[in-house]
Short mmCIF file of C-alpha atoms in Angstrom, two decimals:
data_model
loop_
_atom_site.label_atom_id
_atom_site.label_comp_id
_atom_site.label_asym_id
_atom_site.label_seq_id
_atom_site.Cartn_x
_atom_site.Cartn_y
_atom_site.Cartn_z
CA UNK T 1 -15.49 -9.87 -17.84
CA UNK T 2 -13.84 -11.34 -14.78
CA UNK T 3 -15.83 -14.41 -15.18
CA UNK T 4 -15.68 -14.42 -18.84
CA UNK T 5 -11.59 -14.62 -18.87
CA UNK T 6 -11.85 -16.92 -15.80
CA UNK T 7 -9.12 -14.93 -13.69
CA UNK T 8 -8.72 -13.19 -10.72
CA UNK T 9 -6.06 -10.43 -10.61
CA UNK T 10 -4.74 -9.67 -7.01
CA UNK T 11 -2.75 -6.51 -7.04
CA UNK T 12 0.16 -6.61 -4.45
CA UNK T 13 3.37 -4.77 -3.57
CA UNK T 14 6.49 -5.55 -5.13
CA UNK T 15 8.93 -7.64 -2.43
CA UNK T 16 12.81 -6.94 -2.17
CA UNK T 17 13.72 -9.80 -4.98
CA UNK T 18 11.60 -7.47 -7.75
CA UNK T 19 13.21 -4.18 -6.29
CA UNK T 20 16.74 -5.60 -6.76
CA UNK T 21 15.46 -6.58 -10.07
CA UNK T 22 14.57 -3.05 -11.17
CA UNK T 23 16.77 -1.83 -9.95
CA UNK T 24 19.37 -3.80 -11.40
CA UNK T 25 17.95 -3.11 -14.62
CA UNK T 26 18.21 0.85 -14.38
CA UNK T 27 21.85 0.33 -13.47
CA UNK T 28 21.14 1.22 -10.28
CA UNK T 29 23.09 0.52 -6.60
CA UNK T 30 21.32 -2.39 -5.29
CA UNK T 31 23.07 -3.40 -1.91
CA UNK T 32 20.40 -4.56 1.07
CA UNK T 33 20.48 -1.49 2.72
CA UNK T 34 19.11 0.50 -0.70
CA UNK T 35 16.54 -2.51 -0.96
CA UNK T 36 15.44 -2.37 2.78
CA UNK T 37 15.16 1.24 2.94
CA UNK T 38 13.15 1.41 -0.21
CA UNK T 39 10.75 -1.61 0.60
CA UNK T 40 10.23 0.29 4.10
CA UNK T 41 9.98 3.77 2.99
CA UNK T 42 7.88 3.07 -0.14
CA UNK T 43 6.03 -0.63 0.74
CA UNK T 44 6.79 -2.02 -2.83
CA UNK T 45 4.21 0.04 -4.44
CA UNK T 46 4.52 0.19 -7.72
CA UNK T 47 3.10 3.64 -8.42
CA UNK T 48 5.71 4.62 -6.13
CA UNK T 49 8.29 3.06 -7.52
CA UNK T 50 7.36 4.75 -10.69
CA UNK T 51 7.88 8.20 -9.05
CA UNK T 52 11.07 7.12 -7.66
CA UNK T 53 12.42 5.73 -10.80
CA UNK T 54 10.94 9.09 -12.70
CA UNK T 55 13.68 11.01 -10.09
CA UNK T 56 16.30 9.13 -10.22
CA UNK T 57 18.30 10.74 -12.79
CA UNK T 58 21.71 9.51 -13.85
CA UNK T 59 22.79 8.87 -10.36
CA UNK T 60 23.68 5.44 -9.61
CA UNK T 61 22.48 6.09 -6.36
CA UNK T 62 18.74 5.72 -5.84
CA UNK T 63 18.66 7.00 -2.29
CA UNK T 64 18.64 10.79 -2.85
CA UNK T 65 15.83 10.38 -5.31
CA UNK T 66 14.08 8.30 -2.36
CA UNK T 67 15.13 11.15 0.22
CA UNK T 68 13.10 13.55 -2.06
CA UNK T 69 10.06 11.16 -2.85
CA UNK T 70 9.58 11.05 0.76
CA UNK T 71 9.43 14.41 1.47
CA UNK T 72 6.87 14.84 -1.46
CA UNK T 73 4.79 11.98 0.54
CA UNK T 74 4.32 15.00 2.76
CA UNK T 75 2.35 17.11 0.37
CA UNK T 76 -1.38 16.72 0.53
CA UNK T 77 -1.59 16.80 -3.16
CA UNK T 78 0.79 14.04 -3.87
CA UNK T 79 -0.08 11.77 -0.85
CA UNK T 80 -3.90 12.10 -2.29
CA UNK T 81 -3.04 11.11 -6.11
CA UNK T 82 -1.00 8.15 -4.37
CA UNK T 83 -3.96 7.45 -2.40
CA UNK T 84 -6.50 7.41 -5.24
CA UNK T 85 -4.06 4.90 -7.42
CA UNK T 86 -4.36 2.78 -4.29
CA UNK T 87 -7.70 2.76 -5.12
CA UNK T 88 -8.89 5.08 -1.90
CA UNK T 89 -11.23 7.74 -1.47
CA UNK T 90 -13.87 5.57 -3.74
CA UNK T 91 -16.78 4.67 -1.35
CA UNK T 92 -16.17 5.45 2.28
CA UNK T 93 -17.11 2.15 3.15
CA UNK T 94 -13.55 0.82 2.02
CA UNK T 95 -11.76 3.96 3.44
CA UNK T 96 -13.60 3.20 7.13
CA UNK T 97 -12.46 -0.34 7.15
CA UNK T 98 -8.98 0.19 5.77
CA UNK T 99 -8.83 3.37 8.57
CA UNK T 100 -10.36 1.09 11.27
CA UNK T 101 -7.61 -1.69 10.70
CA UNK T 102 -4.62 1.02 10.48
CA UNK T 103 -5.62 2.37 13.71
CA UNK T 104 -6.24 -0.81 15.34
CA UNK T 105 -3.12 -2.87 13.92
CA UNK T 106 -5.22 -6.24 13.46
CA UNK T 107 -8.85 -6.42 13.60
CA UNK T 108 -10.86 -10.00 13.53
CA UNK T 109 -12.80 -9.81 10.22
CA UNK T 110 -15.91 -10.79 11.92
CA UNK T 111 -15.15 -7.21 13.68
CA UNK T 112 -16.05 -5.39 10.39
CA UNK T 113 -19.80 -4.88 10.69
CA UNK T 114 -22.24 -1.80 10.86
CA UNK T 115 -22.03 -2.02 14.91
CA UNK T 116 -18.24 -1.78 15.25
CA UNK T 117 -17.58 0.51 11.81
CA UNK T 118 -20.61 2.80 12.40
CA UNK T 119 -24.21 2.30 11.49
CA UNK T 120 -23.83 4.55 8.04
CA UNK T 121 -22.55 1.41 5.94
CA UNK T 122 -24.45 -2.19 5.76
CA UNK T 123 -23.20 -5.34 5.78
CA UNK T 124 -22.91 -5.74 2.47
CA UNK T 125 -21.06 -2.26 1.90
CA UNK T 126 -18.22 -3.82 4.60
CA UNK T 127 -17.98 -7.37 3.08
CA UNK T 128 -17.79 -5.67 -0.29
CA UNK T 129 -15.27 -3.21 1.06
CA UNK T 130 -13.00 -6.02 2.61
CA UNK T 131 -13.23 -8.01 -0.43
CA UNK T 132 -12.52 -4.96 -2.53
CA UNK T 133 -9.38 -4.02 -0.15
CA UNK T 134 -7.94 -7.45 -0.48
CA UNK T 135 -8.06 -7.26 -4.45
CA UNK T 136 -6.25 -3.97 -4.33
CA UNK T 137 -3.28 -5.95 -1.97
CA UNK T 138 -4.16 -3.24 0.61
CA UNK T 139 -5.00 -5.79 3.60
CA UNK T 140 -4.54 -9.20 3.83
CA UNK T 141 -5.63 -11.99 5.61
CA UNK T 142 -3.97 -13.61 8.86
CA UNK T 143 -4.12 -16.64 10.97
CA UNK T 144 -6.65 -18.15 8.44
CA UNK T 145 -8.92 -15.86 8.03
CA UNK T 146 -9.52 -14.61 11.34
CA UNK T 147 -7.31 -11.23 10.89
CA UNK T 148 -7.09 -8.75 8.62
CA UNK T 149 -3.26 -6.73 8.34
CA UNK T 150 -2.65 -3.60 6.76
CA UNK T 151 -0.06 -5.03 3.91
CA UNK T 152 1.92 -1.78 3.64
CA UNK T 153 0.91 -0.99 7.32
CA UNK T 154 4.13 1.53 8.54
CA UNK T 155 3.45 3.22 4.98
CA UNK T 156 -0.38 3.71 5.87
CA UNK T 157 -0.23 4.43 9.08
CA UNK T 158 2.61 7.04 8.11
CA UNK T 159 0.27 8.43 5.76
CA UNK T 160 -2.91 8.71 7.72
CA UNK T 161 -1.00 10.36 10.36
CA UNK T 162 0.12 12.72 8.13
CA UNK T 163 -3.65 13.83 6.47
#
């Protein structure tokens, strides 16, 4: 169906230009220091986002909400539905690369093979993994192609630290 409509959709985390926007929109306080702490705290994930505007309330002030949404990140059972919407926890092949490059900061992409992951996944499982964790906006490419980033890397890390 991909083919068919001739598109590629690339999911990717909202920058600090759409947060002011929606934020703007709920009426919300939208100085930098809302927008930075958000976009650090949260890494312009939408599902996020979603939670946060869900707790928001009536206060003009998002930053409580965001104090509490935080916390929650905390809880197994809410850092594991956030997880799954990133698309995680689907074939460990994609959770082993996306856990390699967290723990390593940058990793070349010809570094993502059966010898350096672990002989339990094939080639083909990590170059469909890598391509798959691209599409979901969860790493990117560096340098041309010769790194791979964690996009929402503090967030990750945060989180894998905290399973």
């Amino acid at each position: 169906c991909e083919a068919q409509a001739d598109a590629l959709v690339l999911l990717r985390p909202w920058n600090e230009i759409g947060l002011s926007q929606r934020l703007r929109q709920h009426g919300k306080l939208e100085s930098e220091k809302v927008l930075r702490r958000i976009h650090n705290e949260l890494g312009g994930w939408a599902w996020l986002l979603d939670h946060l505007s869900d707790a928001w309330g009536a206060n003009d002030d998002p930053l409580p909400a965001l104090d509490a949404l935080s916390e929650r990140l905390h809880e197994t059972a809410f850092r594991t539905q956030f997880q799954k919407a990133c698309g995680l926890g689907i074939h460990p092949a994609g959770d082993q690369v996306l856990s390699t490059i967290i723990r390593e900061k940058q990793v070349p992409q010809d570094l993502l093979v059966p010898e350096v992951l672990g002989e339990q996944v094939s080639l083909a499982e990590c170059s469909a993994a890598v391509e798959y964790l691209m599409r979901m906006g969860l790493i990117q490419e560096q340098t041309h192609g010769s790194q791979i980033d964690v996009v929402p890397n503090e967030l990750f890390a945060r989180l894998a630290m905290l399973a």
